[in-house]
CSV table of C-alpha atoms in Angstrom, one decimal:
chain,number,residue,atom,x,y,z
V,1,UNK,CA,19.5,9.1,10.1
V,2,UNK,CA,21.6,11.0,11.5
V,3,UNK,CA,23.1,12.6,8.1
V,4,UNK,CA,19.9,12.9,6.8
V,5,UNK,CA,18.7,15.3,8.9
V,6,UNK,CA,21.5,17.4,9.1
V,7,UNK,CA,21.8,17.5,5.1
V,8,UNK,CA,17.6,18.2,5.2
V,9,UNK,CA,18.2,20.7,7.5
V,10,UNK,CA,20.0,23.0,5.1
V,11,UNK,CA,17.9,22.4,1.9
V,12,UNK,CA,16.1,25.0,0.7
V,13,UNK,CA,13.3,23.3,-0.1
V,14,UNK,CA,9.5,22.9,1.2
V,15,UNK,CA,9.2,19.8,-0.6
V,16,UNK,CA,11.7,16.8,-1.3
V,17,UNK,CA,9.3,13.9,-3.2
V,18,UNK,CA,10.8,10.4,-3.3
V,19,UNK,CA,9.9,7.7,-5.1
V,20,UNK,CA,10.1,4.2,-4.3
V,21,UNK,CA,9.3,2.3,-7.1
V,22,UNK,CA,9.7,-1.1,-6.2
V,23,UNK,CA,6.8,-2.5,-3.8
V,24,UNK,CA,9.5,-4.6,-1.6
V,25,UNK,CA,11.5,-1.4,-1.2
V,26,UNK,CA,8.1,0.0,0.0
V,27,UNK,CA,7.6,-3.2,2.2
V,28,UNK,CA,11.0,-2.6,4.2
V,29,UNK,CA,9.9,1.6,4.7
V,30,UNK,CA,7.0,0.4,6.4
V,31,UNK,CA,7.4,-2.4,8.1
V,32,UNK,CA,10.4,-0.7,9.8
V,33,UNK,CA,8.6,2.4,10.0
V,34,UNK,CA,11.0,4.5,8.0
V,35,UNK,CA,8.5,7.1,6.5
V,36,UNK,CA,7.4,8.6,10.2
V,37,UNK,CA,11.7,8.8,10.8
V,38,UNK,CA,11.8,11.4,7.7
V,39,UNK,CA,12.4,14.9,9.0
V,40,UNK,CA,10.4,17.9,6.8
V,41,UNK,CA,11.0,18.4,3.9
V,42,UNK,CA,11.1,14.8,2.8
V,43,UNK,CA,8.5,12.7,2.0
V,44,UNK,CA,8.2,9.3,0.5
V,45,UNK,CA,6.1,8.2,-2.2
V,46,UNK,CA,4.8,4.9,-3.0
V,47,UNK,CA,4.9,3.9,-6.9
V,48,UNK,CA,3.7,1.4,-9.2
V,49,UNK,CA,6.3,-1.3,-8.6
V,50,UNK,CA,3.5,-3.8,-8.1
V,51,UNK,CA,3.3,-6.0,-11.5
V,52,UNK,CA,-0.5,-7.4,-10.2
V,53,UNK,CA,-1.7,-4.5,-9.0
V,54,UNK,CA,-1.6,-3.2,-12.9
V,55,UNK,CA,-2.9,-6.1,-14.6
V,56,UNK,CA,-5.7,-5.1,-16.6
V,57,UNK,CA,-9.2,-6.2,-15.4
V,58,UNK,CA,-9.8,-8.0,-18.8
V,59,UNK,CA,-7.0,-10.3,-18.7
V,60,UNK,CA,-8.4,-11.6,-15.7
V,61,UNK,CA,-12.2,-11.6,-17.1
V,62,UNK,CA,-10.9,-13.5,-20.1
V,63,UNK,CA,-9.1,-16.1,-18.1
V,64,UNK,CA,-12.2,-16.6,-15.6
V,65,UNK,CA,-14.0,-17.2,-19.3
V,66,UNK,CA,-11.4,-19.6,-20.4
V,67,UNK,CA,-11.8,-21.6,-16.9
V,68,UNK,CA,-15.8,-21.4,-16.9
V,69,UNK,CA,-15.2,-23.3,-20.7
V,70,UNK,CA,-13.0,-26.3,-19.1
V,71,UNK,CA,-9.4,-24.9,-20.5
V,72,UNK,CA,-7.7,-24.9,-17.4
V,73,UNK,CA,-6.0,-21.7,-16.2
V,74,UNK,CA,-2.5,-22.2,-13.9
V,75,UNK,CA,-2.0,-18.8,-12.0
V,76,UNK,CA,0.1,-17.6,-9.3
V,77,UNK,CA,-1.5,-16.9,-5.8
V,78,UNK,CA,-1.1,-13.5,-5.7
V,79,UNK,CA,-3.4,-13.0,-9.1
V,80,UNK,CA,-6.0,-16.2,-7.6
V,81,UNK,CA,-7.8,-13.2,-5.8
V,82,UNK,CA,-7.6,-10.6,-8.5
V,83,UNK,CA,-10.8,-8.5,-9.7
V,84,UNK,CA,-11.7,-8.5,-12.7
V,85,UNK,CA,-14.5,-6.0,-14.2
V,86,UNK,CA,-17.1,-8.1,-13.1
V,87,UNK,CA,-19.8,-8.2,-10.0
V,88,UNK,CA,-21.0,-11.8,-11.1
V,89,UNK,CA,-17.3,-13.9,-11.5
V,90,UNK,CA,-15.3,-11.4,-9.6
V,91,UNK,CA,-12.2,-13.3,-9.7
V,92,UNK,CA,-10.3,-16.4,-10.5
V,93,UNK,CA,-11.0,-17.8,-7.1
V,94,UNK,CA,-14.5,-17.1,-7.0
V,95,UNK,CA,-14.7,-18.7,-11.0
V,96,UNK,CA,-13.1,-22.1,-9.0
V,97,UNK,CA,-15.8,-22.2,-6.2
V,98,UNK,CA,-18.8,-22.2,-9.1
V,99,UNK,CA,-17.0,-24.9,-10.4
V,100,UNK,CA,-14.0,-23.3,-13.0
V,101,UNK,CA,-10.8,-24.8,-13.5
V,102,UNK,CA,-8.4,-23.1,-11.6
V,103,UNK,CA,-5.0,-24.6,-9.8
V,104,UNK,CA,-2.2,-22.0,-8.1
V,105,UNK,CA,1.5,-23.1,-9.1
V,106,UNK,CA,4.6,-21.2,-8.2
V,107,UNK,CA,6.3,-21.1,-11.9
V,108,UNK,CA,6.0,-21.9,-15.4
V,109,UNK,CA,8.1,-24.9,-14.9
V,110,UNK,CA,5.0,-25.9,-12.4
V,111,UNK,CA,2.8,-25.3,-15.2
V,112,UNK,CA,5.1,-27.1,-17.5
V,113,UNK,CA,5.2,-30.2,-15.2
V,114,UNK,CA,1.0,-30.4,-15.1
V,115,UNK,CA,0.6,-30.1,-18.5
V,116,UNK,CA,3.0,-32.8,-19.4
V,117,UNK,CA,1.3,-35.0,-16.7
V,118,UNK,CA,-2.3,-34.4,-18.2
V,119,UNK,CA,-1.6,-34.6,-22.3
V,120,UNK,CA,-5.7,-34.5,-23.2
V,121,UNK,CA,-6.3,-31.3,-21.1
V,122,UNK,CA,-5.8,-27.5,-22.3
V,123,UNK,CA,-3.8,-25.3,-20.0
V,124,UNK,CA,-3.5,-21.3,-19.6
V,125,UNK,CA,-0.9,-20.3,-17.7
V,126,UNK,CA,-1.0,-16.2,-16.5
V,127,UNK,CA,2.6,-15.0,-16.8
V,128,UNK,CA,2.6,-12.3,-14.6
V,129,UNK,CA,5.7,-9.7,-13.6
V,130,UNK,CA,8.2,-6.8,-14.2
V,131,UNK,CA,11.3,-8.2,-15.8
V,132,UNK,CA,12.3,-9.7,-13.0
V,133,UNK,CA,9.9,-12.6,-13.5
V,134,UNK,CA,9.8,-12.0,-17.5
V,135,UNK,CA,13.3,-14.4,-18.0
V,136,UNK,CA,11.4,-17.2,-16.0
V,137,UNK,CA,8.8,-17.5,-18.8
V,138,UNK,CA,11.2,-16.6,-21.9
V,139,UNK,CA,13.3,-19.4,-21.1
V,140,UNK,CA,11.0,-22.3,-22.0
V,141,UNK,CA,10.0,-20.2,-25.1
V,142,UNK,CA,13.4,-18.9,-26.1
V,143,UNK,CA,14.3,-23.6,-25.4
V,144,UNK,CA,10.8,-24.8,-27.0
V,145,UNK,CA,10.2,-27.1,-24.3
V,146,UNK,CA,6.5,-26.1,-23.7
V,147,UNK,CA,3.8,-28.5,-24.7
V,148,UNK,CA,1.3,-27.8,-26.9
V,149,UNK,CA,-1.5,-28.4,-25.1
V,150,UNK,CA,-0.2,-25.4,-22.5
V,151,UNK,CA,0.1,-21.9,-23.8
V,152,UNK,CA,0.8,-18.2,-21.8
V,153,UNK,CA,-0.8,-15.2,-21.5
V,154,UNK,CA,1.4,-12.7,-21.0
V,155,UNK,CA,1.1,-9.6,-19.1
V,156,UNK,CA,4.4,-8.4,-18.6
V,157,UNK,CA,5.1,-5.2,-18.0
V,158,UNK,CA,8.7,-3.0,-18.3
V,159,UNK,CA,9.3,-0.7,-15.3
V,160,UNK,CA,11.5,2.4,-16.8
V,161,UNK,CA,8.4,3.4,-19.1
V,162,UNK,CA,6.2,3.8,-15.9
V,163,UNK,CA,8.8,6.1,-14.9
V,164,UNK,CA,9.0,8.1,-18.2
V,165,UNK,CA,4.9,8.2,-17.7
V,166,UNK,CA,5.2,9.9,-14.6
V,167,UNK,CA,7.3,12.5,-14.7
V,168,UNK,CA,5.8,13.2,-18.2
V,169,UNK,CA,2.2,12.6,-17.5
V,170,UNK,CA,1.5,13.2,-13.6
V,171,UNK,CA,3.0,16.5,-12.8
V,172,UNK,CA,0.9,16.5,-9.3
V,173,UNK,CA,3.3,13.9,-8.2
V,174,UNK,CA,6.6,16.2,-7.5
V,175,UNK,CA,9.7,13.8,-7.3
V,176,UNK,CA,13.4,15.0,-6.8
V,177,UNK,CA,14.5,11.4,-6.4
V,178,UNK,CA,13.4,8.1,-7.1
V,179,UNK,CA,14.6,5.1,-5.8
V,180,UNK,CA,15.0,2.2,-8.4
V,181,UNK,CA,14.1,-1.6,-8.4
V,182,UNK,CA,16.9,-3.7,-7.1
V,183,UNK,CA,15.5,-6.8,-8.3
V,184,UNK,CA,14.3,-5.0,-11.7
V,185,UNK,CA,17.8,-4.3,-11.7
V,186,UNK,CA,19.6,-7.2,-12.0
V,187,UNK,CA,18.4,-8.1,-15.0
V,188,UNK,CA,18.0,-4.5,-17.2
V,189,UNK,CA,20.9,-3.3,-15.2
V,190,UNK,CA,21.3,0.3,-13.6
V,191,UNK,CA,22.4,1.4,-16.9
V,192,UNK,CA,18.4,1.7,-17.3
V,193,UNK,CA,18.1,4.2,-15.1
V,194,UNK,CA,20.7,6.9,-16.4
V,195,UNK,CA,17.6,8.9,-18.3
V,196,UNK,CA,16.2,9.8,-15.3
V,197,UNK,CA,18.9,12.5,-14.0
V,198,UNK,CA,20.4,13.1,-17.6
V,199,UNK,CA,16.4,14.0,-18.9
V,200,UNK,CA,14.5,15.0,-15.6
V,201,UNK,CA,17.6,16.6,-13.8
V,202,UNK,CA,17.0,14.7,-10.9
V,203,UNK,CA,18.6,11.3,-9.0
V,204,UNK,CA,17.9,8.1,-9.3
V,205,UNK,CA,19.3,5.5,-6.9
V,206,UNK,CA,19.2,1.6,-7.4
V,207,UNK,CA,19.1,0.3,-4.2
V,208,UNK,CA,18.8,-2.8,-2.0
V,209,UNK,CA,16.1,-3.9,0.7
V,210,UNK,CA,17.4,-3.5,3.9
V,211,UNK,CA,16.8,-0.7,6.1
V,212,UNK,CA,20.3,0.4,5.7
V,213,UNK,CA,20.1,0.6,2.0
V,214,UNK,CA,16.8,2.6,1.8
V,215,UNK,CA,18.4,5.3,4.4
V,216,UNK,CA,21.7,5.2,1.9
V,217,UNK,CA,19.8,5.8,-1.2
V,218,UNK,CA,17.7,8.7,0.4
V,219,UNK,CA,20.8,10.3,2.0
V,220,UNK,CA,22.8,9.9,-1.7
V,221,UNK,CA,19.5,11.8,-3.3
V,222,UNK,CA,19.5,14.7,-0.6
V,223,UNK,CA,22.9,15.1,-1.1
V,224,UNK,CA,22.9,15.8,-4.8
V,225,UNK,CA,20.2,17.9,-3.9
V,226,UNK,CA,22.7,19.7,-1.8
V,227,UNK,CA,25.4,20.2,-4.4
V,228,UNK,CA,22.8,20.5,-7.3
V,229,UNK,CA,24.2,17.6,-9.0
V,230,UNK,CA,21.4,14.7,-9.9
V,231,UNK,CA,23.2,11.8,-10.3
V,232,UNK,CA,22.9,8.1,-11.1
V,233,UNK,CA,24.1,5.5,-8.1
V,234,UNK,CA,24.2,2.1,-8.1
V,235,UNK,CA,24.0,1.2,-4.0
V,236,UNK,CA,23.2,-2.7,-4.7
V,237,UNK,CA,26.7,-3.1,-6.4
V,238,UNK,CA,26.6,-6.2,-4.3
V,239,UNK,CA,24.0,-7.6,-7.0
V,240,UNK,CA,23.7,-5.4,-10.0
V,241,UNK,CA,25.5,-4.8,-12.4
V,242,UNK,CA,26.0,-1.7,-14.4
V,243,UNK,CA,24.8,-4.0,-17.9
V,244,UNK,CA,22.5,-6.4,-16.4
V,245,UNK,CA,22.3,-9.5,-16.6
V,246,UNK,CA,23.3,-9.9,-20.8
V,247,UNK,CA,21.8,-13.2,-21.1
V,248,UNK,CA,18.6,-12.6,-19.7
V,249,UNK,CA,18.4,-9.3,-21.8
V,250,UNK,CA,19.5,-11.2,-25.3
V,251,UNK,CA,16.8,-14.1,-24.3
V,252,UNK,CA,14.2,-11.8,-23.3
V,253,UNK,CA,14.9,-9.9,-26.4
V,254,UNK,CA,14.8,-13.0,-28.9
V,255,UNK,CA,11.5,-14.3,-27.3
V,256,UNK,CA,9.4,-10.7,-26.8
V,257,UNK,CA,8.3,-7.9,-28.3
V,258,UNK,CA,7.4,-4.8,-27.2
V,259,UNK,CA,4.1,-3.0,-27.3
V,260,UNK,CA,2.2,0.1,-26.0
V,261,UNK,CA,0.6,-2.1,-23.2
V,262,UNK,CA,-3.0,-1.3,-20.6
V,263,UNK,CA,-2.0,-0.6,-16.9
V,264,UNK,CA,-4.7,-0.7,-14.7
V,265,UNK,CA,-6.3,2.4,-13.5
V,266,UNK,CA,-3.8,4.1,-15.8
V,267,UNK,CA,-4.1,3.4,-19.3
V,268,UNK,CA,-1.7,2.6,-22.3
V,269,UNK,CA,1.9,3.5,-21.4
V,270,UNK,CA,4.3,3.4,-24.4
V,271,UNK,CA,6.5,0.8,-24.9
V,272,UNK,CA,5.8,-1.0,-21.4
V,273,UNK,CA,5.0,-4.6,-22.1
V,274,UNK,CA,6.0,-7.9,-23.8
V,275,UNK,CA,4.0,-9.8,-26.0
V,276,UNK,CA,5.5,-13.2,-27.5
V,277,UNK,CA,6.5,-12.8,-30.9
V,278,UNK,CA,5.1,-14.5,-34.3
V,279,UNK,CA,7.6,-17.0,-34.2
V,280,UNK,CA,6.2,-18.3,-31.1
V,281,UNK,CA,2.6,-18.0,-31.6
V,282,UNK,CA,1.9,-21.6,-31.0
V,283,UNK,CA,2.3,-20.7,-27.0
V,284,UNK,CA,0.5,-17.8,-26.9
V,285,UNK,CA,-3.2,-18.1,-25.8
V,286,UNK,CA,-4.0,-14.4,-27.0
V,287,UNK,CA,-3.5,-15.6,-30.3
V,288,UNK,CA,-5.5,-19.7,-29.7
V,289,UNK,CA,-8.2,-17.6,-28.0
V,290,UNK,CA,-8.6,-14.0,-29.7
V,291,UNK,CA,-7.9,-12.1,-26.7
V,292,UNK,CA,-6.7,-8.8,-27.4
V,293,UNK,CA,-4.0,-7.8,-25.2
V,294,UNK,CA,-3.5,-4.1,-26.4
V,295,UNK,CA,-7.1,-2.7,-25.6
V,296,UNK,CA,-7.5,0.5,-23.6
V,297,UNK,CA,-10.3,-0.6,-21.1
V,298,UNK,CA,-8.5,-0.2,-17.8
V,299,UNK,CA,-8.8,3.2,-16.4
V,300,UNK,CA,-12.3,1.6,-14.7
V,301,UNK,CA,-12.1,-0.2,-11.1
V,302,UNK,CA,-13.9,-1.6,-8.6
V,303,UNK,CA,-16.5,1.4,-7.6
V,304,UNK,CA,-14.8,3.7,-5.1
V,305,UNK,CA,-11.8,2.1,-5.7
V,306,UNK,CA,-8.4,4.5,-6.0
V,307,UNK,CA,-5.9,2.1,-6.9
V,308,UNK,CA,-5.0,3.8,-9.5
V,309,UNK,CA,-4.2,6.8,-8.0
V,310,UNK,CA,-2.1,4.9,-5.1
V,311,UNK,CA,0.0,3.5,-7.8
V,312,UNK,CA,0.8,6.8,-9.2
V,313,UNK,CA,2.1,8.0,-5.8
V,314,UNK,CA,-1.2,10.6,-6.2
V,315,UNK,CA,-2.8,9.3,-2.6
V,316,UNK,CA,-2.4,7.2,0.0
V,317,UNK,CA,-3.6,4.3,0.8
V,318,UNK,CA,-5.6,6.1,3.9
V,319,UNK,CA,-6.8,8.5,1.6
V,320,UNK,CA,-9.3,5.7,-0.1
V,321,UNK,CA,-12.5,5.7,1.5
V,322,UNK,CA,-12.5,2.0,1.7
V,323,UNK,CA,-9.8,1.3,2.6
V,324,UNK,CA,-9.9,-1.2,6.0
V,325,UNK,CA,-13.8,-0.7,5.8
V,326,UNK,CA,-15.0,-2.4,2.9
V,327,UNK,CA,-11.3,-3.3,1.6
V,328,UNK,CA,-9.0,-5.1,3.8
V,329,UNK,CA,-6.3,-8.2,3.5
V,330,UNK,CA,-8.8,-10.7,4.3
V,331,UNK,CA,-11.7,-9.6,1.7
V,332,UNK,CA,-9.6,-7.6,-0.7
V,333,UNK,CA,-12.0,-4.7,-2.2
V,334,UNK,CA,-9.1,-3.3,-4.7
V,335,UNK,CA,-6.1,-4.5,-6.7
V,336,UNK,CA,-3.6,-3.2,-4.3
V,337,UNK,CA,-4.8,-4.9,-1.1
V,338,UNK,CA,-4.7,-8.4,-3.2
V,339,UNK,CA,-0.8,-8.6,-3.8
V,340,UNK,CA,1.7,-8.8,-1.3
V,341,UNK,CA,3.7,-5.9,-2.8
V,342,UNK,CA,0.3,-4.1,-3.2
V,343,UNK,CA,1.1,-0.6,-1.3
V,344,UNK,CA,-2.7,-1.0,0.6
V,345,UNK,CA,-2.1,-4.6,1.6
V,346,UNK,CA,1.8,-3.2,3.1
V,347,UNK,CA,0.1,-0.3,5.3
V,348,UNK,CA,-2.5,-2.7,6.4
V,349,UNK,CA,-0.8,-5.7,7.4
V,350,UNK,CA,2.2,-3.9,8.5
V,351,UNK,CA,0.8,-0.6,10.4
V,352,UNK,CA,1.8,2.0,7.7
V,353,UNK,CA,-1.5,4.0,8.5
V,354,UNK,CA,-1.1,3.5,12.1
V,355,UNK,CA,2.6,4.9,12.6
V,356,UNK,CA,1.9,7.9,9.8
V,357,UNK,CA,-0.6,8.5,12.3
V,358,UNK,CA,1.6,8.8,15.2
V,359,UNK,CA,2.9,11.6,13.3
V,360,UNK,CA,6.7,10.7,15.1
């Protein structure tokens, strides 16, 4: 901390924004209060590294349709309690308790194992996640060892696009660093990353989740700053590589292909999500059900809700009007107080809007 503020101390600058893209990265800044230890000029920003909070609204209305209709939809917990765009069936959880068919599991191999024990029943499962989760559901593709009576919706999204969108898209959102997904990492490798200094001039640091490596990757941006030198640094050597993981990659690459994809609250982003390709249409329950994944409906959320300008690192979570009113942990409101690596759900549960507020 130490370093920190003596290098902020001589920057020249009223402003130093920086992003933290992954949500866990954001989970260890305010659990251990990190953000109210940031001398001026610096101030961290929140960003859309929460796959759930992103999910479009009518992949979880089609799914509570699919459920109400007997096919039987296999989630993971952290979408159970997902809106949707409706006030009537509001989520998958509510669709169980008026009687839909609904059952949380922890991986497609879960899935996998269900639908092999029940032959006569149809199964959905929701394949959520950056590409850190993406492999898990390639795999069985990429091996054909999915039944057929179980197929996948997929809404996976890529994380360096979201990036692109920002610094092309949201100008109000001033970064001069950005902090990159460690566990994004590990599979696209920091490699993915080297666009943001060589195109937006500024640093980009690929970092672990300990304190300690948050405080690194913020002193490694403010000193580029210094010497007016964005670079690219790879912190978390002790788990990513400067490639990736290959095999992942070549799997994920052999099993997907990439579309302009919905965010919610956003809209389309370019080139920032998976769908399964032809080859492998007999998993894929967009094409057995005629849902279309690609449709722009998503800037819309719950009313009042401003999840979608938390995820852009436009606001904070105390800047929503219900937030810990009508929207807490408990009786989530929004999309990022459902998910654990929702930016709402971290300041409530772990103080971020109390300790901002101690102003320290």
């Amino acid at each position: 901390m130490y370093l920190i503020k003596n290098l902020s101390s001589i920057l020249n600058l009223d402003h130093v924004g920086i992003m933290d893209f992954c949500g866990t990265h954001e989970w260890t800044i305010t659990h251990y209060g990190l953000r109210s230890l940031m001398p001026d000029p610096i101030r961290l920003i929140a960003g859309p590294g929460c796959p759930v909070c992103i999910t479009p609204a009518h992949y979880v209305d089609e799914l509570i349709k699919l459920c109400m209709d007997g096919v039987h939809v296999l989630t993971y917990g952290d979408t159970y309690r997902l809106p949707g765009s409706s006030d009537k069936v509001r989520s998958l959880a509510h669709a169980k308790s008026l009687g839909g068919k609904v059952t949380i599991v922890y991986s497609v191999l879960d899935a996998i194992k269900r639908a092999k024990a029940n032959p006569n029943e149809e199964f959905v499962f929701f394949a959520v996640g950056f590409e850190t989760t993406a492999p898990s559901t390639a795999s069985p593709v990429y091996r054909e060892v999915i039944p057929r009576n179980l197929k996948l919706l997929i809404a996976h999204r890529l994380t360096p696009p979201i990036i692109r969108y920002l610094f092309d898209n949201v100008p109000e959102v001033s970064l001069q660093g950005v902090i990159a997904p460690g566990h994004v990492s590990t599979i696209i490798g920091a490699s993915a990353w080297e666009f943001i200094p060589r195109e937006y001039n500024v640093s980009a640091v690929v970092a672990g989740f300990e304190p300690m490596d948050v405080l690194i990757a913020i002193y490694l941006i403010i000193k580029d700053l210094i010497d007016g030198k964005p670079k690219l640094h790879n912190e978390y050597g002790r788990a990513v590589s400067y490639e990736g993981n290959l095999m992942a990659k070549t799997m994920l690459n052999e099993v997907f292909e990439v579309i302009d994809a919905p965010w919610r609250g956003i809209g389309v982003v370019r080139s920032s999500g998976y769908v399964l390709k032809d080859k492998f249409r007999v998993y894929d329950a967009a094409f057995e059900y005629g849902i279309d994944l690609t449709k722009d409906v998503d800037l819309a959320l719950p009313k009042g809700c401003r999840c979608g300008e938390v995820v852009l690192g436009k606001v904070e979570p105390t800047q929503c009007p219900l937030f810990m009113k009508v929207c807490t942990p408990r009786n989530p409101y929004g999309p990022c107080m459902v998910s654990i690596e929702g930016t709402c759900r971290i300041w409530a549960e772990h103080g971020g809007y109390v300790i901002k507020n101690l102003n320290i």
